[in-house]
C-alpha cells in the first residue's frame, strides 16, 4: 500500500494548489470515510453515488472550461483515485468476507484496467457504480494511443501553448518565464544547476519586487512567488533539490521580522539565499570532494555514468591532488550527457574511456569503483537518479564493485518510493526515434504516428538500497539506510 | 608524560591484565596522561593527549579498538571544554571524573552483552567461534553458569594461535570444546548452529573489523545459512567506512613494525573487514542491533 499512499500524498499536494478547494476538502472527507473499516454496505452505496456524482460534476466543469490540458491531467489523477478506491474496497471486502461476488467483480474490473482489450464481464451486480469511472478512463486511454499504459499518470501535455499564454501575464516575473522555458527545453539540466538557477531567479525577484502600498512585503512576495513557482511546475516538475530549497526559503520568508523596512527585508532575504547556496550546496560539494578523494587511490579505474556536476568536480579535484587514475564514462541515449563529461575530463587531461551502456558488463570488470550522482535520496534508502543508474548499480553489484553515490543532504527527500513508476518524469518520446549521430534520417521517424507503437522515454529510475555500498554526503560516508536519521537531524536543526 | 613512558604504561596494562581490552587500556593510559600532565591550558592538554594517542598507536598492536576508544575519549573532553566555567584545575578534575564514569560504563558493557547474548545459547546448541574474544568467553561462561549444555568449536586462528588459549580457557571452565584448523571452517559449518565472534572495531557501514579469518567464516556462514552473531562493546564503534579489504587503512591491518620494515604486499594482514550483509545481529551494551542501526547510533553520537 505504500505506493498508493505516495500517490495519495502527491495528489493531495497537487490538490492544494487547485483552485476548487472546497470540493477537494469534501472529497478528502469521503476519502477518509472509505478508509475506515466500519462502513456498512448501504453506506458504501451512498458513498459511491456521491463520489460518482462529484466526479461527473467535475468532469463537466472541466469540459466547459475547454482547457484540454487541464482535463487531461486531472482525469489521470481522478482515474488513479478511482483505482485506489477500488483496491481499498476490494481489501475491505476481502477482510469482512461479505459480498463475495462484488469482490470478484472488483478484481475483474481491476484486471480490466490493466488490459482494457479483454471483454467486460457480464455478471456485474452494480454495473453503473462499479464501472463508470473505469469505463471512462478506458475511453480516455483509447483517445491517446501513444501513451504507455503503466505510466499513464505521468504524462503531461506539451506546454508550448501554456507558455505563450503566460508570457503576457503580469503575475509572472520575466525571469521566471525565461527560466520556465529553459527548464522545459532542457537548456538547464541537472538538479544542482536547476536549483541554483531557481535560487538566482528568486534573488532577482526579490530585488525587482515592489509591494503595493497596503500590503506587507513578505506576504506579497509569498503570493507572487507562488504564482511563479506554479508556472515553473507547469513547465517541468520540480526536482527534489528545488523543492527543498524553496521550502527553506519560504520558512525564512514567513519568519521574517515584520518591523523591518522593505529594503532591509530584501537584504535579509538575499542573505538567506546566499547562505543556502554557500552552506548547503557549495560547502557540501567541497566536503563531499574531500571524502571521496580519500577513497580514490592510485591506479583506480573509476566508472561513472552520465554527467553529474558533483562527480565532475570530484574527479577534477582528485586529478589536481596528483592521483593517477583513469575514468570509464558510461553514456546512454537519448541525452548523451556523458559526451559533455568526456569533453571536460579529457580537457583536464584525465585518461578516459567512453562506452555506451550496452557495453557496461564488459567494462565493469576493469573498474575498481563506481561513482554515481543522484537526483534525490529517498527515505527508504533508495536512490533516485537519471535513468540507467539502477542498471549500472546492478551490474556493479554483480561484479562486486563498490558503488558510491554522491549526494548532498539538501537532496534528501521524505518521500518513499519502491519502484520508478509511482513518480517519475516523461521526456520527449521523439528523442528515441531519431539518432543524431547518423547522417541519414532514422527509419523509425516515419513510425512516429503509428497507433500500434507507443514510446516511453522515462527520465529517472530508483536504485534499491542493497545495490549501493555507501552514500557520500557532506556529513559522512553513510550506508543508504541512514537517510531517515539524517533527515531527522536536519529537521531538528531547522526547528 | 614522555612518549616512551606512555607506551610503557599502556603495554604494562595490556600485558598484566589480560582481561582488559586494548581500547580500555588506551583510555586508562590517557587518563594517566591527564593526571600527570604539567600543562596549564586546555589547548595544551589536548595536544598532549593527541601525542599520547599517536604513541599508543605505535605500540606494535592493532589499532582498531584503540582508535575508536581514543576518539570517544577525546570527544568526551572537547565537550567538557565547552561547558565548564571554573579554573583549569576544575576542568581537569571534571575530565577525570567523566573519564572514570566512562570506564565504569565500559566495564559494565561486557556483563550487559553476555546477558543479552546468552539467551541465544540453548541446550544442545553448537557454537563456532573465531580466535579469542573476551566478551564471547564471558558470554559462554555466563550461559554455562545457567546450566546450559552446549558445545563450542574454536579455530586455532593463525598467526598468533590465540584460539588455543581460548580453547584451554573454555575447557578449564568445563565447557566441551573442540579446537579446529582455520582451514576446517567449511568442514564444521554444516554441523554448527550459529557463530559468535567478537570484534576489534565496528565500522560505520555496520560491518566489523576483526581478526583475520572472520570474513572467511562470515562468507561461509552466509552460504550455509547459519546466523553470524557479533558480540561487541559500543565503544568499539569507529567512524570509518571501508569499501572493501583494500580500502581498510594500513594501520589497521599491520602492526607498526611490519609497516616500517617489510613490503606490505608480502606482509600478512592481521585483521579483515566483514561487510554488513554477512552479519545477522550485533550484540552490544546498547542493545541488540542490526548492522544498519550501527550507523544510526554513530550519527547520533558524532554529528
PDB file of N, CA and C in Angstrom, chain B residues 169-252:
ATOM      1  N   UNK B 169      40.962 -22.097  27.991  1.00  0.00           N
ATOM      2  CA  UNK B 169      40.163 -21.390  29.000  1.00  0.00           C
ATOM      3  C   UNK B 169      38.764 -21.969  29.089  1.00  0.00           C
ATOM      4  N   UNK B 170      38.198 -22.307  27.939  1.00  0.00           N
ATOM      5  CA  UNK B 170      36.846 -22.880  27.929  1.00  0.00           C
ATOM      6  C   UNK B 170      36.840 -24.233  28.624  1.00  0.00           C
ATOM      7  N   UNK B 171      37.867 -25.034  28.350  1.00  0.00           N
ATOM      8  CA  UNK B 171      37.934 -26.364  28.965  1.00  0.00           C
ATOM      9  C   UNK B 171      38.111 -26.247  30.476  1.00  0.00           C
ATOM     10  N   UNK B 172      38.866 -25.238  30.900  1.00  0.00           N
ATOM     11  CA  UNK B 172      39.030 -25.011  32.332  1.00  0.00           C
ATOM     12  C   UNK B 172      37.703 -24.700  33.006  1.00  0.00           C
ATOM     13  N   UNK B 173      36.871 -23.943  32.297  1.00  0.00           N
ATOM     14  CA  UNK B 173      35.547 -23.628  32.851  1.00  0.00           C
ATOM     15  C   UNK B 173      34.698 -24.883  32.917  1.00  0.00           C
ATOM     16  N   UNK B 174      34.929 -25.787  31.937  1.00  0.00           N
ATOM     17  CA  UNK B 174      34.139 -27.011  31.906  1.00  0.00           C
ATOM     18  C   UNK B 174      33.194 -27.094  30.729  1.00  0.00           C
ATOM     19  N   UNK B 175      33.447 -26.243  29.732  1.00  0.00           N
ATOM     20  CA  UNK B 175      32.603 -26.289  28.542  1.00  0.00           C
ATOM     21  C   UNK B 175      33.278 -27.193  27.519  1.00  0.00           C
ATOM     22  N   UNK B 176      32.539 -28.177  26.982  1.00  0.00           N
ATOM     23  CA  UNK B 176      33.123 -29.048  25.966  1.00  0.00           C
ATOM     24  C   UNK B 176      33.560 -28.239  24.755  1.00  0.00           C
ATOM     25  N   UNK B 177      34.783 -28.422  24.325  1.00  0.00           N
ATOM     26  CA  UNK B 177      35.354 -27.530  23.339  1.00  0.00           C
ATOM     27  C   UNK B 177      36.249 -28.299  22.376  1.00  0.00           C
ATOM     28  N   UNK B 178      36.139 -27.976  21.107  1.00  0.00           N
ATOM     29  CA  UNK B 178      36.969 -28.631  20.104  1.00  0.00           C
ATOM     30  C   UNK B 178      37.793 -27.581  19.376  1.00  0.00           C
ATOM     31  N   UNK B 179      39.063 -27.849  19.262  1.00  0.00           N
ATOM     32  CA  UNK B 179      39.918 -26.942  18.512  1.00  0.00           C
ATOM     33  C   UNK B 179      39.952 -27.407  17.065  1.00  0.00           C
ATOM     34  N   UNK B 180      39.678 -26.510  16.132  1.00  0.00           N
ATOM     35  CA  UNK B 180      39.720 -26.915  14.721  1.00  0.00           C
ATOM     36  C   UNK B 180      40.737 -26.061  13.977  1.00  0.00           C
ATOM     37  N   UNK B 181      41.123 -26.556  12.826  1.00  0.00           N
ATOM     38  CA  UNK B 181      42.052 -25.798  11.996  1.00  0.00           C
ATOM     39  C   UNK B 181      41.320 -24.629  11.345  1.00  0.00           C
ATOM     40  N   UNK B 182      42.061 -23.587  11.014  1.00  0.00           N
ATOM     41  CA  UNK B 182      41.454 -22.468  10.303  1.00  0.00           C
ATOM     42  C   UNK B 182      40.880 -22.922   8.973  1.00  0.00           C
ATOM     43  N   UNK B 183      41.573 -23.882   8.383  1.00  0.00           N
ATOM     44  CA  UNK B 183      41.112 -24.341   7.072  1.00  0.00           C
ATOM     45  C   UNK B 183      39.925 -25.288   7.172  1.00  0.00           C
ATOM     46  N   UNK B 184      39.506 -25.624   8.396  1.00  0.00           N
ATOM     47  CA  UNK B 184      38.379 -26.548   8.566  1.00  0.00           C
ATOM     48  C   UNK B 184      37.061 -25.822   8.800  1.00  0.00           C
ATOM     49  N   UNK B 185      37.073 -24.505   8.598  1.00  0.00           N
ATOM     50  CA  UNK B 185      35.846 -23.730   8.840  1.00  0.00           C
ATOM     51  C   UNK B 185      34.699 -24.275   8.000  1.00  0.00           C
ATOM     52  N   UNK B 186      34.984 -24.514   6.715  1.00  0.00           N
ATOM     53  CA  UNK B 186      33.943 -25.036   5.825  1.00  0.00           C
ATOM     54  C   UNK B 186      33.466 -26.404   6.275  1.00  0.00           C
ATOM     55  N   UNK B 187      34.380 -27.193   6.804  1.00  0.00           N
ATOM     56  CA  UNK B 187      34.057 -28.567   7.202  1.00  0.00           C
ATOM     57  C   UNK B 187      33.080 -28.603   8.374  1.00  0.00           C
ATOM     58  N   UNK B 188      33.300 -27.750   9.372  1.00  0.00           N
ATOM     59  CA  UNK B 188      32.422 -27.814  10.553  1.00  0.00           C
ATOM     60  C   UNK B 188      31.137 -27.008  10.371  1.00  0.00           C
ATOM     61  N   UNK B 189      31.125 -26.166   9.341  1.00  0.00           N
ATOM     62  CA  UNK B 189      29.997 -25.242   9.208  1.00  0.00           C
ATOM     63  C   UNK B 189      28.647 -25.942   9.187  1.00  0.00           C
ATOM     64  N   UNK B 190      28.568 -27.122   8.561  1.00  0.00           N
ATOM     65  CA  UNK B 190      27.270 -27.793   8.430  1.00  0.00           C
ATOM     66  C   UNK B 190      26.759 -28.326   9.768  1.00  0.00           C
ATOM     67  N   UNK B 191      27.651 -28.573  10.718  1.00  0.00           N
ATOM     68  CA  UNK B 191      27.148 -29.161  11.966  1.00  0.00           C
ATOM     69  C   UNK B 191      26.904 -28.134  13.076  1.00  0.00           C
ATOM     70  N   UNK B 192      27.285 -26.913  12.884  1.00  0.00           N
ATOM     71  CA  UNK B 192      27.086 -25.948  13.958  1.00  0.00           C
ATOM     72  C   UNK B 192      25.741 -25.227  13.805  1.00  0.00           C
ATOM     73  N   UNK B 193      25.293 -24.572  14.864  1.00  0.00           N
ATOM     74  CA  UNK B 193      24.008 -23.868  14.821  1.00  0.00           C
ATOM     75  C   UNK B 193      24.186 -22.397  14.522  1.00  0.00           C
ATOM     76  N   UNK B 194      25.171 -21.774  15.123  1.00  0.00           N
ATOM     77  CA  UNK B 194      25.423 -20.380  14.815  1.00  0.00           C
ATOM     78  C   UNK B 194      26.856 -20.008  15.161  1.00  0.00           C
ATOM     79  N   UNK B 195      27.233 -18.794  14.785  1.00  0.00           N
ATOM     80  CA  UNK B 195      28.596 -18.342  15.014  1.00  0.00           C
ATOM     81  C   UNK B 195      28.567 -17.144  15.941  1.00  0.00           C
ATOM     82  N   UNK B 196      29.486 -17.118  16.873  1.00  0.00           N
ATOM     83  CA  UNK B 196      29.615 -15.954  17.738  1.00  0.00           C
ATOM     84  C   UNK B 196      31.060 -15.495  17.684  1.00  0.00           C
ATOM     85  N   UNK B 197      31.268 -14.274  17.261  1.00  0.00           N
ATOM     86  CA  UNK B 197      32.627 -13.732  17.279  1.00  0.00           C
ATOM     87  C   UNK B 197      32.627 -12.378  17.981  1.00  0.00           C
ATOM     88  N   UNK B 198      33.802 -11.978  18.393  1.00  0.00           N
ATOM     89  CA  UNK B 198      33.941 -10.626  18.927  1.00  0.00           C
ATOM     90  C   UNK B 198      34.287  -9.692  17.776  1.00  0.00           C
ATOM     91  N   UNK B 199      34.727  -8.470  18.098  1.00  0.00           N
ATOM     92  CA  UNK B 199      35.146  -7.554  17.051  1.00  0.00           C
ATOM     93  C   UNK B 199      36.191  -6.615  17.618  1.00  0.00           C
ATOM     94  N   UNK B 200      37.126  -6.233  16.778  1.00  0.00           N
ATOM     95  CA  UNK B 200      38.099  -5.228  17.213  1.00  0.00           C
ATOM     96  C   UNK B 200      37.560  -3.840  16.980  1.00  0.00           C
ATOM     97  N   UNK B 201      36.761  -3.723  15.937  1.00  0.00           N
ATOM     98  CA  UNK B 201      36.124  -2.442  15.663  1.00  0.00           C
ATOM     99  C   UNK B 201      34.860  -2.666  14.869  1.00  0.00           C
ATOM    100  N   UNK B 202      33.873  -1.806  15.104  1.00  0.00           N
ATOM    101  CA  UNK B 202      32.654  -1.852  14.303  1.00  0.00           C
ATOM    102  C   UNK B 202      32.650  -0.579  13.477  1.00  0.00           C
ATOM    103  N   UNK B 203      32.527  -0.702  12.166  1.00  0.00           N
ATOM    104  CA  UNK B 203      32.641   0.480  11.311  1.00  0.00           C
ATOM    105  C   UNK B 203      31.268   1.014  10.922  1.00  0.00           C
ATOM    106  N   UNK B 204      31.305   2.147  10.260  1.00  0.00           N
ATOM    107  CA  UNK B 204      30.081   2.891  10.027  1.00  0.00           C
ATOM    108  C   UNK B 204      29.053   2.167   9.156  1.00  0.00           C
ATOM    109  N   UNK B 205      29.533   1.304   8.284  1.00  0.00           N
ATOM    110  CA  UNK B 205      28.604   0.576   7.420  1.00  0.00           C
ATOM    111  C   UNK B 205      27.821  -0.455   8.211  1.00  0.00           C
ATOM    112  N   UNK B 206      28.263  -0.758   9.437  1.00  0.00           N
ATOM    113  CA  UNK B 206      27.641  -1.810  10.220  1.00  0.00           C
ATOM    114  C   UNK B 206      28.443  -3.097  10.149  1.00  0.00           C
ATOM    115  N   UNK B 207      29.490  -3.077   9.346  1.00  0.00           N
ATOM    116  CA  UNK B 207      30.385  -4.231   9.262  1.00  0.00           C
ATOM    117  C   UNK B 207      31.373  -4.205  10.411  1.00  0.00           C
ATOM    118  N   UNK B 208      32.193  -5.247  10.501  1.00  0.00           N
ATOM    119  CA  UNK B 208      33.170  -5.293  11.594  1.00  0.00           C
ATOM    120  C   UNK B 208      34.590  -5.477  11.058  1.00  0.00           C
ATOM    121  N   UNK B 209      35.535  -5.006  11.848  1.00  0.00           N
ATOM    122  CA  UNK B 209      36.939  -5.300  11.606  1.00  0.00           C
ATOM    123  C   UNK B 209      37.343  -6.276  12.700  1.00  0.00           C
ATOM    124  N   UNK B 210      37.834  -7.440  12.319  1.00  0.00           N
ATOM    125  CA  UNK B 210      38.180  -8.448  13.324  1.00  0.00           C
ATOM    126  C   UNK B 210      39.345  -9.290  12.838  1.00  0.00           C
ATOM    127  N   UNK B 211      39.858 -10.092  13.737  1.00  0.00           N
ATOM    128  CA  UNK B 211      40.977 -10.984  13.458  1.00  0.00           C
ATOM    129  C   UNK B 211      40.824 -11.658  12.104  1.00  0.00           C
ATOM    130  N   UNK B 212      41.914 -11.732  11.379  1.00  0.00           N
ATOM    131  CA  UNK B 212      41.889 -12.297  10.026  1.00  0.00           C
ATOM    132  C   UNK B 212      41.246 -13.687  10.044  1.00  0.00           C
ATOM    133  N   UNK B 213      40.379 -13.929   9.093  1.00  0.00           N
ATOM    134  CA  UNK B 213      39.656 -15.198   9.065  1.00  0.00           C
ATOM    135  C   UNK B 213      38.184 -15.035   9.374  1.00  0.00           C
ATOM    136  N   UNK B 214      37.841 -13.902  10.003  1.00  0.00           N
ATOM    137  CA  UNK B 214      36.431 -13.683  10.334  1.00  0.00           C
ATOM    138  C   UNK B 214      35.588 -13.554   9.070  1.00  0.00           C
ATOM    139  N   UNK B 215      36.155 -12.878   8.079  1.00  0.00           N
ATOM    140  CA  UNK B 215      35.429 -12.665   6.825  1.00  0.00           C
ATOM    141  C   UNK B 215      35.172 -14.006   6.132  1.00  0.00           C
ATOM    142  N   UNK B 216      36.205 -14.828   6.113  1.00  0.00           N
ATOM    143  CA  UNK B 216      36.059 -16.178   5.531  1.00  0.00           C
ATOM    144  C   UNK B 216      34.901 -16.906   6.205  1.00  0.00           C
ATOM    145  N   UNK B 217      34.893 -16.827   7.511  1.00  0.00           N
ATOM    146  CA  UNK B 217      33.869 -17.508   8.293  1.00  0.00           C
ATOM    147  C   UNK B 217      32.479 -16.960   7.965  1.00  0.00           C
ATOM    148  N   UNK B 218      32.404 -15.630   7.830  1.00  0.00           N
ATOM    149  CA  UNK B 218      31.117 -14.994   7.565  1.00  0.00           C
ATOM    150  C   UNK B 218      30.593 -15.386   6.193  1.00  0.00           C
ATOM    151  N   UNK B 219      31.477 -15.386   5.202  1.00  0.00           N
ATOM    152  CA  UNK B 219      31.053 -15.752   3.848  1.00  0.00           C
ATOM    153  C   UNK B 219      30.563 -17.191   3.846  1.00  0.00           C
ATOM    154  N   UNK B 220      31.309 -18.032   4.514  1.00  0.00           N
ATOM    155  CA  UNK B 220      30.968 -19.455   4.602  1.00  0.00           C
ATOM    156  C   UNK B 220      29.613 -19.624   5.309  1.00  0.00           C
ATOM    157  N   UNK B 221      29.431 -18.870   6.373  1.00  0.00           N
ATOM    158  CA  UNK B 221      28.185 -18.965   7.144  1.00  0.00           C
ATOM    159  C   UNK B 221      26.998 -18.529   6.312  1.00  0.00           C
ATOM    160  N   UNK B 222      27.196 -17.488   5.525  1.00  0.00           N
ATOM    161  CA  UNK B 222      26.113 -16.985   4.675  1.00  0.00           C
ATOM    162  C   UNK B 222      25.713 -18.066   3.676  1.00  0.00           C
ATOM    163  N   UNK B 223      26.713 -18.717   3.127  1.00  0.00           N
ATOM    164  CA  UNK B 223      26.445 -19.751   2.126  1.00  0.00           C
ATOM    165  C   UNK B 223      25.688 -20.913   2.769  1.00  0.00           C
ATOM    166  N   UNK B 224      26.059 -21.256   3.996  1.00  0.00           N
ATOM    167  CA  UNK B 224      25.407 -22.375   4.695  1.00  0.00           C
ATOM    168  C   UNK B 224      24.194 -21.905   5.486  1.00  0.00           C
ATOM    169  N   UNK B 225      23.860 -20.643   5.374  1.00  0.00           N
ATOM    170  CA  UNK B 225      22.679 -20.059   6.039  1.00  0.00           C
ATOM    171  C   UNK B 225      22.695 -20.238   7.557  1.00  0.00           C
ATOM    172  N   UNK B 226      23.854 -19.996   8.146  1.00  0.00           N
ATOM    173  CA  UNK B 226      23.951 -20.021   9.607  1.00  0.00           C
ATOM    174  C   UNK B 226      24.038 -18.579  10.104  1.00  0.00           C
ATOM    175  N   UNK B 227      23.368 -18.273  11.195  1.00  0.00           N
ATOM    176  CA  UNK B 227      23.426 -16.905  11.720  1.00  0.00           C
ATOM    177  C   UNK B 227      24.836 -16.532  12.179  1.00  0.00           C
ATOM    178  N   UNK B 228      25.227 -15.307  11.876  1.00  0.00           N
ATOM    179  CA  UNK B 228      26.559 -14.824  12.247  1.00  0.00           C
ATOM    180  C   UNK B 228      26.380 -13.704  13.263  1.00  0.00           C
ATOM    181  N   UNK B 229      26.643 -14.005  14.518  1.00  0.00           N
ATOM    182  CA  UNK B 229      26.437 -13.003  15.570  1.00  0.00           C
ATOM    183  C   UNK B 229      27.763 -12.375  15.966  1.00  0.00           C
ATOM    184  N   UNK B 230      27.705 -11.056  16.194  1.00  0.00           N
ATOM    185  CA  UNK B 230      28.901 -10.346  16.636  1.00  0.00           C
ATOM    186  C   UNK B 230      28.641  -9.787  18.028  1.00  0.00           C
ATOM    187  N   UNK B 231      29.567 -10.053  18.941  1.00  0.00           N
ATOM    188  CA  UNK B 231      29.423  -9.537  20.304  1.00  0.00           C
ATOM    189  C   UNK B 231      30.457  -8.441  20.496  1.00  0.00           C
ATOM    190  N   UNK B 232      29.999  -7.238  20.771  1.00  0.00           N
ATOM    191  CA  UNK B 232      30.971  -6.158  20.859  1.00  0.00           C
ATOM    192  C   UNK B 232      30.481  -5.005  21.729  1.00  0.00           C
ATOM    193  N   UNK B 233      31.410  -4.361  22.402  1.00  0.00           N
ATOM    194  CA  UNK B 233      31.057  -3.211  23.218  1.00  0.00           C
ATOM    195  C   UNK B 233      30.857  -1.999  22.305  1.00  0.00           C
ATOM    196  N   UNK B 234      30.018  -1.065  22.733  1.00  0.00           N
ATOM    197  CA  UNK B 234      29.690   0.046  21.837  1.00  0.00           C
ATOM    198  C   UNK B 234      30.840   1.041  21.719  1.00  0.00           C
ATOM    199  N   UNK B 235      31.860   0.963  22.617  1.00  0.00           N
ATOM    200  CA  UNK B 235      32.968   1.893  22.439  1.00  0.00           C
ATOM    201  C   UNK B 235      33.887   1.482  21.287  1.00  0.00           C
ATOM    202  N   UNK B 236      33.580   0.367  20.679  1.00  0.00           N
ATOM    203  CA  UNK B 236      34.381  -0.050  19.532  1.00  0.00           C
ATOM    204  C   UNK B 236      33.825   0.475  18.215  1.00  0.00           C
ATOM    205  N   UNK B 237      32.744   1.230  18.279  1.00  0.00           N
ATOM    206  CA  UNK B 237      32.188   1.800  17.049  1.00  0.00           C
ATOM    207  C   UNK B 237      33.139   2.879  16.522  1.00  0.00           C
ATOM    208  N   UNK B 238      33.521   2.738  15.283  1.00  0.00           N
ATOM    209  CA  UNK B 238      34.509   3.646  14.702  1.00  0.00           C
ATOM    210  C   UNK B 238      33.919   4.433  13.546  1.00  0.00           C
ATOM    211  N   UNK B 239      34.398   5.663  13.402  1.00  0.00           N
ATOM    212  CA  UNK B 239      33.964   6.447  12.239  1.00  0.00           C
ATOM    213  C   UNK B 239      34.882   6.141  11.064  1.00  0.00           C
ATOM    214  N   UNK B 240      34.564   5.055  10.411  1.00  0.00           N
ATOM    215  CA  UNK B 240      35.372   4.622   9.282  1.00  0.00           C
ATOM    216  C   UNK B 240      34.437   3.879   8.343  1.00  0.00           C
ATOM    217  N   UNK B 241      34.627   4.075   7.035  1.00  0.00           N
ATOM    218  CA  UNK B 241      33.748   3.378   6.099  1.00  0.00           C
ATOM    219  C   UNK B 241      34.592   2.675   5.042  1.00  0.00           C
ATOM    220  N   UNK B 242      35.088   1.469   5.337  1.00  0.00           N
ATOM    221  CA  UNK B 242      35.865   0.771   4.318  1.00  0.00           C
ATOM    222  C   UNK B 242      34.950   0.264   3.208  1.00  0.00           C
ATOM    223  N   UNK B 243      35.398   0.427   1.976  1.00  0.00           N
ATOM    224  CA  UNK B 243      34.593  -0.053   0.847  1.00  0.00           C
ATOM    225  C   UNK B 243      34.869  -1.532   0.601  1.00  0.00           C
ATOM    226  N   UNK B 244      36.123  -1.927   0.813  1.00  0.00           N
ATOM    227  CA  UNK B 244      36.492  -3.338   0.677  1.00  0.00           C
ATOM    228  C   UNK B 244      37.766  -3.570   1.495  1.00  0.00           C
ATOM    229  N   UNK B 245      38.354  -4.752   1.356  1.00  0.00           N
ATOM    230  CA  UNK B 245      39.544  -5.071   2.163  1.00  0.00           C
ATOM    231  C   UNK B 245      40.684  -4.103   1.851  1.00  0.00           C
ATOM    232  N   UNK B 246      40.806  -3.793   0.564  1.00  0.00           N
ATOM    233  CA  UNK B 246      41.893  -2.929   0.122  1.00  0.00           C
ATOM    234  C   UNK B 246      41.793  -1.546   0.768  1.00  0.00           C
ATOM    235  N   UNK B 247      40.555  -1.126   0.978  1.00  0.00           N
ATOM    236  CA  UNK B 247      40.301   0.222   1.459  1.00  0.00           C
ATOM    237  C   UNK B 247      40.537   0.362   2.967  1.00  0.00           C
ATOM    238  N   UNK B 248      40.734  -0.756   3.639  1.00  0.00           N
ATOM    239  CA  UNK B 248      40.981  -0.722   5.085  1.00  0.00           C
ATOM    240  C   UNK B 248      42.361  -0.092   5.343  1.00  0.00           C
ATOM    241  N   UNK B 249      42.453   0.901   6.211  1.00  0.00           N
ATOM    242  CA  UNK B 249      43.731   1.581   6.409  1.00  0.00           C
ATOM    243  C   UNK B 249      44.833   0.618   6.841  1.00  0.00           C
ATOM    244  N   UNK B 250      46.047   0.917   6.405  1.00  0.00           N
ATOM    245  CA  UNK B 250      47.165   0.010   6.682  1.00  0.00           C
ATOM    246  C   UNK B 250      47.422  -0.118   8.170  1.00  0.00           C
ATOM    247  N   UNK B 251      47.185   0.945   8.916  1.00  0.00           N
ATOM    248  CA  UNK B 251      47.458   0.864  10.360  1.00  0.00           C
ATOM    249  C   UNK B 251      46.530  -0.111  11.072  1.00  0.00           C
ATOM    250  N   UNK B 252      45.383  -0.411  10.439  1.00  0.00           N
ATOM    251  CA  UNK B 252      44.502  -1.422  10.998  1.00  0.00           C
ATOM    252  C   UNK B 252      45.037  -2.809  10.714  1.00  0.00           C
TER     253      UNK B 252
END
